[in-house]
PDB file of C-alpha atoms in Angstrom:
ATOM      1  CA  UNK A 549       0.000   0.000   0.000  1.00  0.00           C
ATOM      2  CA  UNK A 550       2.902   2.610   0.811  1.00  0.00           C
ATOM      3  CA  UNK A 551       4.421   1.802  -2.573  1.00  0.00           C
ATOM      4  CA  UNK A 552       1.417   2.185  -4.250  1.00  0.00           C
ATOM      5  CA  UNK A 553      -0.287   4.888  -2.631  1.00  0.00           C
ATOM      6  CA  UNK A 554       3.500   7.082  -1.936  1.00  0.00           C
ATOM      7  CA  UNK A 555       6.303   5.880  -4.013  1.00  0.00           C
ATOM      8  CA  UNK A 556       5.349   5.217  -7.262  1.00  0.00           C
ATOM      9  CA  UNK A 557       3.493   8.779  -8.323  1.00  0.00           C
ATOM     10  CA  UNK A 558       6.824  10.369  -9.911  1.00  0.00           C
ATOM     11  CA  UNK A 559       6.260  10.949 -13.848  1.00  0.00           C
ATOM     12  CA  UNK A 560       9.250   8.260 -14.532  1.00  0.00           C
ATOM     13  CA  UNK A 561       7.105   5.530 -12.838  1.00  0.00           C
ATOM     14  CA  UNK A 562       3.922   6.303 -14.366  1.00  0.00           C
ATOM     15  CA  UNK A 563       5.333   6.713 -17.928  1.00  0.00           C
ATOM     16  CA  UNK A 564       7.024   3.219 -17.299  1.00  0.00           C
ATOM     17  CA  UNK A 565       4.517   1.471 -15.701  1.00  0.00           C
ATOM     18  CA  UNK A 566       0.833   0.680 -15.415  1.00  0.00           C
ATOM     19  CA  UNK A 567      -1.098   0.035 -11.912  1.00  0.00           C
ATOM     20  CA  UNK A 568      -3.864  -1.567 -11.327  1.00  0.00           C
ATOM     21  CA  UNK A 569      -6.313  -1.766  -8.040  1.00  0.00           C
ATOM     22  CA  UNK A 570      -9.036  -4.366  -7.394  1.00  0.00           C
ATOM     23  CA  UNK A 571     -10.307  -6.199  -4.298  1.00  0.00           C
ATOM     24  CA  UNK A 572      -7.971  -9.465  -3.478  1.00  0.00           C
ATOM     25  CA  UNK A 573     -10.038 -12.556  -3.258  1.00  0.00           C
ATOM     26  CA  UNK A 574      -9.368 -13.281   0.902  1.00  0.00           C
ATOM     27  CA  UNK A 575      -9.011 -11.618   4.562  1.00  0.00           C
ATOM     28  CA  UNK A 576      -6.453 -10.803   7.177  1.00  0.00           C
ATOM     29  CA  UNK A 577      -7.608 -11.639  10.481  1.00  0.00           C
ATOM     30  CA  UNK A 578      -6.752 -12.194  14.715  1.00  0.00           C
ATOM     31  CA  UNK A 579      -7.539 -15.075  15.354  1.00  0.00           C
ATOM     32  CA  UNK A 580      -7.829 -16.923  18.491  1.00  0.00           C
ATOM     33  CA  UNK A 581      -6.618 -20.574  20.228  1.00  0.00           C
ATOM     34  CA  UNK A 582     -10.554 -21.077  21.479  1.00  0.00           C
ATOM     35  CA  UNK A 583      -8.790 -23.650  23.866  1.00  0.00           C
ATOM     36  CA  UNK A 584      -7.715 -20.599  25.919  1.00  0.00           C
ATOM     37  CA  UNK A 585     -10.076 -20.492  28.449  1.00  0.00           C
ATOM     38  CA  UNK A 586     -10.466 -16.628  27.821  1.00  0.00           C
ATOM     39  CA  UNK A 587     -10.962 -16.738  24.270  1.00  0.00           C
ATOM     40  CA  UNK A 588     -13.609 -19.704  24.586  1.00  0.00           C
ATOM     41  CA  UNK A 589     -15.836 -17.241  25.683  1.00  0.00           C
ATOM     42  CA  UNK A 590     -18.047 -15.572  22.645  1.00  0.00           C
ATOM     43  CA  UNK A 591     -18.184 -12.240  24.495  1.00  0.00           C
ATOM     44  CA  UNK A 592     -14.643 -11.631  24.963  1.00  0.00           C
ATOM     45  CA  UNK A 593     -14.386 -12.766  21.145  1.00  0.00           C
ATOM     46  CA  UNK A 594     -17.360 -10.254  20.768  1.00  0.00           C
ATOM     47  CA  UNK A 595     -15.753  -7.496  23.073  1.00  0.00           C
ATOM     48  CA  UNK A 596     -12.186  -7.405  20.889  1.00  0.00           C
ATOM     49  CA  UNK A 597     -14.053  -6.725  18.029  1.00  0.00           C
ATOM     50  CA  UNK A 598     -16.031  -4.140  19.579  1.00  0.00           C
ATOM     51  CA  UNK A 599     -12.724  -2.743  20.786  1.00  0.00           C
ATOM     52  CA  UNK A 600     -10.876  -2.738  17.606  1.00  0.00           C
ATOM     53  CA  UNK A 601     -11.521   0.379  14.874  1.00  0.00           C
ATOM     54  CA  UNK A 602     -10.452  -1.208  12.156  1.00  0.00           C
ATOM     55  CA  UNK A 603     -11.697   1.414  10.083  1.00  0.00           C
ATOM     56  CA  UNK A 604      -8.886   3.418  11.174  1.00  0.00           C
ATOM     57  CA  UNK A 605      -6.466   0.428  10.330  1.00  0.00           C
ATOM     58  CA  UNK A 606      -7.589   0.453   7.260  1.00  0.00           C
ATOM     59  CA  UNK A 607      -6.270   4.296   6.775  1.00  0.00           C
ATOM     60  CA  UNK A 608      -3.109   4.234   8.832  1.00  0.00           C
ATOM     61  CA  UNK A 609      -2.198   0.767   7.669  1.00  0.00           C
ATOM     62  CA  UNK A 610      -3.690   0.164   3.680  1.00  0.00           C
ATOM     63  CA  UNK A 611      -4.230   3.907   2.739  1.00  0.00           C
ATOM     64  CA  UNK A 612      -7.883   3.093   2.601  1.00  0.00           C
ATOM     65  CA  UNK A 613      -6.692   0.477  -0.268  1.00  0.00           C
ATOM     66  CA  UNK A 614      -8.969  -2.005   1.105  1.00  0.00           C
ATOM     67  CA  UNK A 615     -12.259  -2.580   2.501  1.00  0.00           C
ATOM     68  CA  UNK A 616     -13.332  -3.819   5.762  1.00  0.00           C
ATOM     69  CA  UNK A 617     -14.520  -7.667   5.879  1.00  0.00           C
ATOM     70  CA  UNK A 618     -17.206  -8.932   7.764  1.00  0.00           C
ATOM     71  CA  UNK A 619     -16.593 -12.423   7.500  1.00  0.00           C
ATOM     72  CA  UNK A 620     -15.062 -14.744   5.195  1.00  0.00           C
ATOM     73  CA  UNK A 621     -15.676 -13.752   1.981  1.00  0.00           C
ATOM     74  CA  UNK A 622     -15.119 -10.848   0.048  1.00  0.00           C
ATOM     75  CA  UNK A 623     -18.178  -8.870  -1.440  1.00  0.00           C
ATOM     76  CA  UNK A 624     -17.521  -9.793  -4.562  1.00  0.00           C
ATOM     77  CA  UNK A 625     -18.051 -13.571  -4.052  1.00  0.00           C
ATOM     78  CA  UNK A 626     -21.818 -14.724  -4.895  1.00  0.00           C
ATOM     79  CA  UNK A 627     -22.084 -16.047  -1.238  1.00  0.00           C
ATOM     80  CA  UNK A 628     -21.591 -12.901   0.717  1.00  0.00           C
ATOM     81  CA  UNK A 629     -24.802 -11.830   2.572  1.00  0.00           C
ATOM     82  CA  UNK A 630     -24.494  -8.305   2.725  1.00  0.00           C
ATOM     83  CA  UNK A 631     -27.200  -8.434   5.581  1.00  0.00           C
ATOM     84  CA  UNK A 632     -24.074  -9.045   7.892  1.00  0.00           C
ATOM     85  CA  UNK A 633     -22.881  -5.632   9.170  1.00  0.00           C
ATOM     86  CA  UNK A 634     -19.064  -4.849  10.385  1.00  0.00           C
ATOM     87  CA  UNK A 635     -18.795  -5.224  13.972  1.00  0.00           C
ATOM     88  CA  UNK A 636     -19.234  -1.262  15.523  1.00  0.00           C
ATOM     89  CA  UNK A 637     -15.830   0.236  16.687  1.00  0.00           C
ATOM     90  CA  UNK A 638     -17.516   0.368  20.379  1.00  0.00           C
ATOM     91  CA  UNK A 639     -15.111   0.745  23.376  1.00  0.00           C
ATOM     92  CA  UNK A 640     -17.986   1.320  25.982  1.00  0.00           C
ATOM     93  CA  UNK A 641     -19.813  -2.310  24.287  1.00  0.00           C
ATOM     94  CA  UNK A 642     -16.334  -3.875  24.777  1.00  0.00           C
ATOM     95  CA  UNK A 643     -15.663  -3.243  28.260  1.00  0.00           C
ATOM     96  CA  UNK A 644     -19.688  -3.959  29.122  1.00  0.00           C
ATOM     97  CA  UNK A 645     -19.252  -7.493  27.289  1.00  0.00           C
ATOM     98  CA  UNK A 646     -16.030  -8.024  29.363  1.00  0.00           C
ATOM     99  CA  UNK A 647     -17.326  -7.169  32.791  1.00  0.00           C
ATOM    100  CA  UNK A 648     -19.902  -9.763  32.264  1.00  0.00           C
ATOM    101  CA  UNK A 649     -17.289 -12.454  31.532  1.00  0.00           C
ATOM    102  CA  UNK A 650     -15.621 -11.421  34.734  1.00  0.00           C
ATOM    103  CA  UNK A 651     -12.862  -9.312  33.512  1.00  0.00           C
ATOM    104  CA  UNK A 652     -12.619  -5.579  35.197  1.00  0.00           C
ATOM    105  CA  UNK A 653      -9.891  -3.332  36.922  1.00  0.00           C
ATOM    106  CA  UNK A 654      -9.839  -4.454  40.347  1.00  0.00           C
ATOM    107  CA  UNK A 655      -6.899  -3.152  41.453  1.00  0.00           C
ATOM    108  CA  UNK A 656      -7.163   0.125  39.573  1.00  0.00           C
ATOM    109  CA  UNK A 657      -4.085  -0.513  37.598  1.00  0.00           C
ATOM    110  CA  UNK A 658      -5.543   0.509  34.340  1.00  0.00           C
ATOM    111  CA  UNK A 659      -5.314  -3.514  33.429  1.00  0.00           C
ATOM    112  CA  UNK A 660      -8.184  -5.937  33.121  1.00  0.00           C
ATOM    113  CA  UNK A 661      -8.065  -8.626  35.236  1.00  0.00           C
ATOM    114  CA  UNK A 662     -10.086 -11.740  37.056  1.00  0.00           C
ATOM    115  CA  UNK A 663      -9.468 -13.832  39.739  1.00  0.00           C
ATOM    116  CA  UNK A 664      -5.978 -12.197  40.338  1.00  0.00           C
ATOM    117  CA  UNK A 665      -5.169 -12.601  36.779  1.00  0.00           C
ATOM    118  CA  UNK A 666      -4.403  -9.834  34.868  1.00  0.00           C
ATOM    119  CA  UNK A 667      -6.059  -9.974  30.673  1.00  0.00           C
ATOM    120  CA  UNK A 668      -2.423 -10.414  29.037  1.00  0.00           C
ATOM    121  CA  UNK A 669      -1.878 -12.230  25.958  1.00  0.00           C
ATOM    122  CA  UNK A 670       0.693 -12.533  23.136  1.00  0.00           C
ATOM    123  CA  UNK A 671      -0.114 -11.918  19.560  1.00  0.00           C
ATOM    124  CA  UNK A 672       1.679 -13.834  16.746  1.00  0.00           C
ATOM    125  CA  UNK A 673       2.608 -13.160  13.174  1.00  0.00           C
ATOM    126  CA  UNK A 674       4.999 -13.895  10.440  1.00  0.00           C
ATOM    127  CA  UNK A 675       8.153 -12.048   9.563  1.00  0.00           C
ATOM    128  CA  UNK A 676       8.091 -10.301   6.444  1.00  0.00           C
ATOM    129  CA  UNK A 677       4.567  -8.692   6.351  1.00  0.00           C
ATOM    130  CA  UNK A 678       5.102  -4.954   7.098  1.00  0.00           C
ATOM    131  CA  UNK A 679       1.277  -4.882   7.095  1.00  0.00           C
ATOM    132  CA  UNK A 680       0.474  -7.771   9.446  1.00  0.00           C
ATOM    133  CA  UNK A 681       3.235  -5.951  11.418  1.00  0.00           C
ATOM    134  CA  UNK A 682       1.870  -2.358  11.733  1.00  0.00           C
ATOM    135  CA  UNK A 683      -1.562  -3.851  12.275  1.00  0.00           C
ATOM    136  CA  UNK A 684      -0.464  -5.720  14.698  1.00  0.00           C
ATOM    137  CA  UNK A 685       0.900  -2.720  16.743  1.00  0.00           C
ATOM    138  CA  UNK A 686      -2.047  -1.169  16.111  1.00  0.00           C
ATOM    139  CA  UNK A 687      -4.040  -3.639  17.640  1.00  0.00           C
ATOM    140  CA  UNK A 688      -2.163  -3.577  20.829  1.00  0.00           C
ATOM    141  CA  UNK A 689      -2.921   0.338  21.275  1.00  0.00           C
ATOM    142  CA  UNK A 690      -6.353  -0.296  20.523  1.00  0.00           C
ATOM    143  CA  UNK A 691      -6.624  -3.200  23.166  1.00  0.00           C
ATOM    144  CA  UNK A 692      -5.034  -1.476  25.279  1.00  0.00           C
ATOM    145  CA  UNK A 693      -7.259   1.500  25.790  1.00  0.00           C
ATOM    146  CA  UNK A 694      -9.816  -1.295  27.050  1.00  0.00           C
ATOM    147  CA  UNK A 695      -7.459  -2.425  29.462  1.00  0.00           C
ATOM    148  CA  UNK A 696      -5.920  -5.727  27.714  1.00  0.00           C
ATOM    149  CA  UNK A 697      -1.990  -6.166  27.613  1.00  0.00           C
ATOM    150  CA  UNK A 698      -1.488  -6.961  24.173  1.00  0.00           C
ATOM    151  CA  UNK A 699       2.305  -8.677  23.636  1.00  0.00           C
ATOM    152  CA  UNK A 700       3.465  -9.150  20.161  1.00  0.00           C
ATOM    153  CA  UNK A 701       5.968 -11.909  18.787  1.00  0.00           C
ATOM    154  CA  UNK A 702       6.932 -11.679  15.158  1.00  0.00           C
ATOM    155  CA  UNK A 703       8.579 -15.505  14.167  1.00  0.00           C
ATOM    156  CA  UNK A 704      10.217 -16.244  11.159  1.00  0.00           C
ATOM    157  CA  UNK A 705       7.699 -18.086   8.837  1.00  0.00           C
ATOM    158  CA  UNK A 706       8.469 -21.677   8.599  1.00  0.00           C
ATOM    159  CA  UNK A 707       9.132 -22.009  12.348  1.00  0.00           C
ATOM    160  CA  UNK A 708       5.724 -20.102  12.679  1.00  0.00           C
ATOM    161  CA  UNK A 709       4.179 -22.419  10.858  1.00  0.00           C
ATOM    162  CA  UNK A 710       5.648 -25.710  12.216  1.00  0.00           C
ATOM    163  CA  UNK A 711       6.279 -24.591  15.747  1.00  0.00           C
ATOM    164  CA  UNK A 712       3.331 -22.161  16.503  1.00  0.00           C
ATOM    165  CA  UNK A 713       0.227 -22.942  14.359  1.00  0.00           C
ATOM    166  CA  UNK A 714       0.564 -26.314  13.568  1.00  0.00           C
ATOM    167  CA  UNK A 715       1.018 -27.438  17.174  1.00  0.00           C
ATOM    168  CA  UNK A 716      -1.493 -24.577  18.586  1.00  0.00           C
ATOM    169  CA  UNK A 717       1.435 -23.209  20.445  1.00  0.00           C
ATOM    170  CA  UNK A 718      -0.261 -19.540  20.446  1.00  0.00           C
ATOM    171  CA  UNK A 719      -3.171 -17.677  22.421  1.00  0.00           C
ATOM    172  CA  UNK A 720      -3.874 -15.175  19.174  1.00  0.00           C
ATOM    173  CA  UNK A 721      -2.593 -15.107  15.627  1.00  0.00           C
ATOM    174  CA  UNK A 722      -2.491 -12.237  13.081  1.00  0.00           C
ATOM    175  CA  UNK A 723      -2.784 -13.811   9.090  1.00  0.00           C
ATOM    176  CA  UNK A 724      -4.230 -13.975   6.008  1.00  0.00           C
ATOM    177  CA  UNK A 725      -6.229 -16.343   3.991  1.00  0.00           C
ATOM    178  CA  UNK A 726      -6.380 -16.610   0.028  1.00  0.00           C
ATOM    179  CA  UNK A 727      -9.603 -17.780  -0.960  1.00  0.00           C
ATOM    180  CA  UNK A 728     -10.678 -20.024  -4.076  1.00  0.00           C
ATOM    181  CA  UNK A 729     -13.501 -18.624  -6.296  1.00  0.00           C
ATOM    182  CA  UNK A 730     -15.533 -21.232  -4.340  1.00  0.00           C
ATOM    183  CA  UNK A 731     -17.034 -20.481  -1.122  1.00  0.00           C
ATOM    184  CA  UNK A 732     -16.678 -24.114   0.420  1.00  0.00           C
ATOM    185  CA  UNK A 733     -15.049 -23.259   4.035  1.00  0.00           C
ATOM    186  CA  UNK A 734     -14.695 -26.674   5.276  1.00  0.00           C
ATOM    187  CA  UNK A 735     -10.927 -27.283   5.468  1.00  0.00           C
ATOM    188  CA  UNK A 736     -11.210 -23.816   7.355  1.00  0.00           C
ATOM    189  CA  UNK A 737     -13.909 -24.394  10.292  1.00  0.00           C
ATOM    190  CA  UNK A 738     -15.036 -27.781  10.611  1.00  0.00           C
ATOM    191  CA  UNK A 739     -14.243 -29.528  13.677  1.00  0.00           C
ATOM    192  CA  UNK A 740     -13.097 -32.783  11.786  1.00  0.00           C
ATOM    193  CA  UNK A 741     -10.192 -30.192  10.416  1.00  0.00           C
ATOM    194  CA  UNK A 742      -8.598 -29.179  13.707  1.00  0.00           C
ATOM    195  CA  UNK A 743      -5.522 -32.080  14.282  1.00  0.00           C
ATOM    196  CA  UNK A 744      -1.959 -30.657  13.606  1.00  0.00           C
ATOM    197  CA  UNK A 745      -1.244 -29.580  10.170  1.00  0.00           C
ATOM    198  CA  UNK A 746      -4.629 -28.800   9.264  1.00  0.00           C
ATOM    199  CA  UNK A 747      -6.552 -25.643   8.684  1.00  0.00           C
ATOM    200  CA  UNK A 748      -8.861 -25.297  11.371  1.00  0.00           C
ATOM    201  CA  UNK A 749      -5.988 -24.356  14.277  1.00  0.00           C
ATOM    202  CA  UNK A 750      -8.218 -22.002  16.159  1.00  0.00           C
ATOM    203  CA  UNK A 751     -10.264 -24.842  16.904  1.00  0.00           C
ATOM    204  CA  UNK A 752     -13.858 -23.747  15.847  1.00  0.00           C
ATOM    205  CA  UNK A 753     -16.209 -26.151  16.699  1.00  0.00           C
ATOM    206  CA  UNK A 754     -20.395 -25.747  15.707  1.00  0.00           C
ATOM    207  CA  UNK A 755     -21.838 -28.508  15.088  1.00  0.00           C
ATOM    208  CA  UNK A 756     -24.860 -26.282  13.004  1.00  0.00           C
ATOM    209  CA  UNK A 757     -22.035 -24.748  10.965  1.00  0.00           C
ATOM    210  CA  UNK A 758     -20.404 -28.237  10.314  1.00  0.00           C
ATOM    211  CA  UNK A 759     -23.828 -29.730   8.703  1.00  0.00           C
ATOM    212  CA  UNK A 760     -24.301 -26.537   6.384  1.00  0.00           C
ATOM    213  CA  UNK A 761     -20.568 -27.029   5.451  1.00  0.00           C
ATOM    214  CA  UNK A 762     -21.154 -30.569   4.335  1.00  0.00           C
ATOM    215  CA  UNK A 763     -24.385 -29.205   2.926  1.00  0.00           C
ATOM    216  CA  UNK A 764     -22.649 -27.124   0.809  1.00  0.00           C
ATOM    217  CA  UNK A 765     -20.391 -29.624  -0.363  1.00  0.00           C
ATOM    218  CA  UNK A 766     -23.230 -31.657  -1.760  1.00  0.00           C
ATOM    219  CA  UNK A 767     -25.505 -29.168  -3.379  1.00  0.00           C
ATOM    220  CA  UNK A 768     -24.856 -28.408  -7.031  1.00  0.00           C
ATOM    221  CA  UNK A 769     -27.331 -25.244  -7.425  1.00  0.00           C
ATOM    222  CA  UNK A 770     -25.924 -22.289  -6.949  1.00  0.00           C
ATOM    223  CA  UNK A 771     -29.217 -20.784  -5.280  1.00  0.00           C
ATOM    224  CA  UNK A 772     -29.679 -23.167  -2.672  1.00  0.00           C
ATOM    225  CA  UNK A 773     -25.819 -23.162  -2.108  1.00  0.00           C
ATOM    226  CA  UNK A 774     -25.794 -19.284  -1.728  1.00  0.00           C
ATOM    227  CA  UNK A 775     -28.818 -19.823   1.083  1.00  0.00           C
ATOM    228  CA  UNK A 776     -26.363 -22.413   3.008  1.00  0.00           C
ATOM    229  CA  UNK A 777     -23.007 -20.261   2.575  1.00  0.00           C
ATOM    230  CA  UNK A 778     -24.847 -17.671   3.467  1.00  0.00           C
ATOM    231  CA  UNK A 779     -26.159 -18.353   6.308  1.00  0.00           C
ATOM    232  CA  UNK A 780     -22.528 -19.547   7.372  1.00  0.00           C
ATOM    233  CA  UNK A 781     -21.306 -15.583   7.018  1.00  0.00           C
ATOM    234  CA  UNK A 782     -24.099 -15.351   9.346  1.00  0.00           C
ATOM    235  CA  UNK A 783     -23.072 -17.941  12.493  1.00  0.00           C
ATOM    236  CA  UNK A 784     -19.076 -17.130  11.776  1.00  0.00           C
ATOM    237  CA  UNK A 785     -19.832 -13.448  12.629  1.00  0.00           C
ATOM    238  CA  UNK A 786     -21.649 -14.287  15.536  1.00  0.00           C
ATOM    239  CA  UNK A 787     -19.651 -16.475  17.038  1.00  0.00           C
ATOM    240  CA  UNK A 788     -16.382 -14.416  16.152  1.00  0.00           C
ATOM    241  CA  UNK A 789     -13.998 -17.891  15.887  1.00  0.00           C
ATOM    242  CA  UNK A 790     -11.683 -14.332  14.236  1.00  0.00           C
ATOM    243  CA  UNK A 791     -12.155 -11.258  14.115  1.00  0.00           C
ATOM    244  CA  UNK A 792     -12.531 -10.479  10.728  1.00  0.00           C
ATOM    245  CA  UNK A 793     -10.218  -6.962   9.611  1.00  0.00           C
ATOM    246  CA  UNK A 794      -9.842  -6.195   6.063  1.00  0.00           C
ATOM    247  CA  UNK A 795      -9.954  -7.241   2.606  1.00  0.00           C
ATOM    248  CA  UNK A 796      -7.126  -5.522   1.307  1.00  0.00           C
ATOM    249  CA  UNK A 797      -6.488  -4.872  -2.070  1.00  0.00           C
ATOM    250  CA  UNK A 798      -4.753  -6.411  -5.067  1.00  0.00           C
ATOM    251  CA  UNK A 799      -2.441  -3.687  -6.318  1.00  0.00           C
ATOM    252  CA  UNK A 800       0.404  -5.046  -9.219  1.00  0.00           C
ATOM    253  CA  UNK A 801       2.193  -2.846 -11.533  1.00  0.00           C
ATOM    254  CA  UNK A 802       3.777  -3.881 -14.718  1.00  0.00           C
ATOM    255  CA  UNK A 803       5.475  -2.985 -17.133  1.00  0.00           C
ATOM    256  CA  UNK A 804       3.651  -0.053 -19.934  1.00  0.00           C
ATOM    257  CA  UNK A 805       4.966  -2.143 -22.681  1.00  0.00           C
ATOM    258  CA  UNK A 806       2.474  -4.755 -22.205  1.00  0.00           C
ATOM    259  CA  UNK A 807      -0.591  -4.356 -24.073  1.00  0.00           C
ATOM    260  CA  UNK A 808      -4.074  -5.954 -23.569  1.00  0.00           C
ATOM    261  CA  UNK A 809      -4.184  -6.075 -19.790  1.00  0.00           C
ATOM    262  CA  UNK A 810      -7.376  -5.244 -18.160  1.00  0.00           C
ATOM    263  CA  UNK A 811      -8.024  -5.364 -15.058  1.00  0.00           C
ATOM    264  CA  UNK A 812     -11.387  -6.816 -13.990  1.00  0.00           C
ATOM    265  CA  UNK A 813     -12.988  -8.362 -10.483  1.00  0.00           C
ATOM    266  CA  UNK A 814     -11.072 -11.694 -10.973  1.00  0.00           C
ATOM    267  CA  UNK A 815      -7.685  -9.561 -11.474  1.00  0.00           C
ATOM    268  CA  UNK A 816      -5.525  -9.116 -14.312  1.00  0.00           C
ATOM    269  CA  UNK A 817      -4.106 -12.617 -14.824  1.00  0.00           C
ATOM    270  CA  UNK A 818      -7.108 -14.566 -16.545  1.00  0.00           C
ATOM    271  CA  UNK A 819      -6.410 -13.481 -19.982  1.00  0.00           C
ATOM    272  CA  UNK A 820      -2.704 -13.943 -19.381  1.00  0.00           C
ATOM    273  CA  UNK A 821      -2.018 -15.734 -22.427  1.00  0.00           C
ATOM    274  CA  UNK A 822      -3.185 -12.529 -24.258  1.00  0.00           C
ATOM    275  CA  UNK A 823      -0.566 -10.022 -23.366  1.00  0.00           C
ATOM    276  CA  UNK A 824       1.694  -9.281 -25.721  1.00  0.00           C
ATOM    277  CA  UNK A 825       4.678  -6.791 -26.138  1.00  0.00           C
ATOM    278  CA  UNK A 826       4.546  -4.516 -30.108  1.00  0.00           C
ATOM    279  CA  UNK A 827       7.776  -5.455 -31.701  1.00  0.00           C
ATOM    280  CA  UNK A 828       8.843  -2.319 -31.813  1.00  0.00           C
ATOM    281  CA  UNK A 829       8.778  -2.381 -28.009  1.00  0.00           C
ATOM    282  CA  UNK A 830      10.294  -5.624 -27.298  1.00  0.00           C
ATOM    283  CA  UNK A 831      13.575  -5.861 -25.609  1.00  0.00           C
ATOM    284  CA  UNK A 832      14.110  -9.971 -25.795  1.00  0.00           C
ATOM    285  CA  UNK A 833      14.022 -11.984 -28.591  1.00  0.00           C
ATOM    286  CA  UNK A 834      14.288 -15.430 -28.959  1.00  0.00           C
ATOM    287  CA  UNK A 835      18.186 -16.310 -30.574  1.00  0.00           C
ATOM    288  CA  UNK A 836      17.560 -18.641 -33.759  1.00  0.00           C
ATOM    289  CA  UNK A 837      19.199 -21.860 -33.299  1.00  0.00           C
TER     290      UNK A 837
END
């Protein structure tokens, strides 16, 4: 977003190259271990979000390149419901939802706590996301304005993976998921998915969301599979398994030579084979044996 939005507006770049801006097909998220006894509780899912202006992340972080997701899939996907409404940016709402799962300043402190305990836990992400890093900061000033001490550990990505998130060695993640042009979640939230190495880490477990996932899996109209996927946007949002941030935008730049790239909802890449380069333009040319 920086490069885009600051560092590529000189007249050399823009007589070079050509950029292009349209909604990625998937969502960053936090997502939480809902084995934590904290986090298995819907209102402290319910009171992050609440807490959490992720409207503003969107301008401090993306540039406003991006759009704010209510649940799994982007609204350009033929199973949103856009009937689901972002989660309010609501400190007050946050900090009613946690005093009724126990968690308030006893001690005066300026920390949440319960039972002695103060609300402290560590937030993971990957190395080499600048984005997933600011956020990430973000989200610990944000949390922290409710009262919740937010730590955050950034781990190289393969140890991430193997060490952290396959072996549900974490209390909340920050990341990203890439989404087919199909809406089938399963590998994502069904509780059959949830043993190391598979998708479902956090843990979800709804046994009404599991039968509309195989539902969906065994429908071939396209109606009645937009009323089941639908109504999955629907239970994921309330019962918060993430809190769902942004859908950021897809924003490549390439080269002015080529010609006969348009960009479109599904991106630039589908007519691929296409492109082409006028000879007068082209800089590599296949040697003759």
């Amino acid at each position: 977003p920086l490069q885009y939005a600051r560092q590529t507006q000189n007249p050399k770049i823009q007589r070079a190259y050509q950029k292009f801006r349209y909604p990625s097909f998937g969502f960053t998220y936090l997502g939480y271990n809902l084995q934590d006894e904290r986090f298995k509780d819907v209102r402290v899912r319910r009171a992050i979000s609440h807490a959490l202006d992720t409207q503003a992340i969107l301008e401090g972080v993306l540039y406003g390149l991006g759009s704010r997701a209510t649940g799994p899939y982007p609204k350009e996907s033929w199973a949103y419901d856009p009937s689901v409404a972002p989660t309010a940016f609501d400190p007050a709402a946050a900090k009613a939802l946690l005093a009724e799962a126990g968690w308030s300043d006893h001690d005066g402190d300026g920390w949440l706590d319960r039972a002695g305990q103060p609300f402290r836990f560590t937030l993971l992400t990957n190395q080499g996301n600048e984005v997933r890093r600011q956020v990430a900061e973000l989200v610990q000033q944000q949390l922290k304005a409710v009262g919740i001490d937010v730590r955050i550990k950034v781990i190289e990505w393969s140890t991430f993976v193997h060490e952290f998130i396959d072996k549900r060695r974490f209390e909340a993640v920050l990341l990203g998921w890439n989404l087919s042009r199909d809406p089938d979640l399963y590998d994502l939230f069904h509780s059959s998915k949830t043993k190391e190495g598979e998708y479902n880490f956090v843990g979800y477990a709804n046994p009404e969301v599991d039968s509309l996932l195989v539902q969906g899996r065994r429908r071939f109209d396209q109606q009645e599979r937009r009323r089941i996927y639908q109504e999955i946007h629907r239970r994921l949002a309330e019962d918060q398994p993430y809190t769902f941030l942004f859908v950021s935008d897809a924003l490549p730049i390439l080269s002015s030579r080529f010609q006969n790239v348009v960009a479109t909802p599904v991106g630039i890449s589908y007519n691929f084979i296409d492109w082409y380069v006028p000879r007068p333009e082209q800089r590599y040319r296949r040697l003759a044996p």
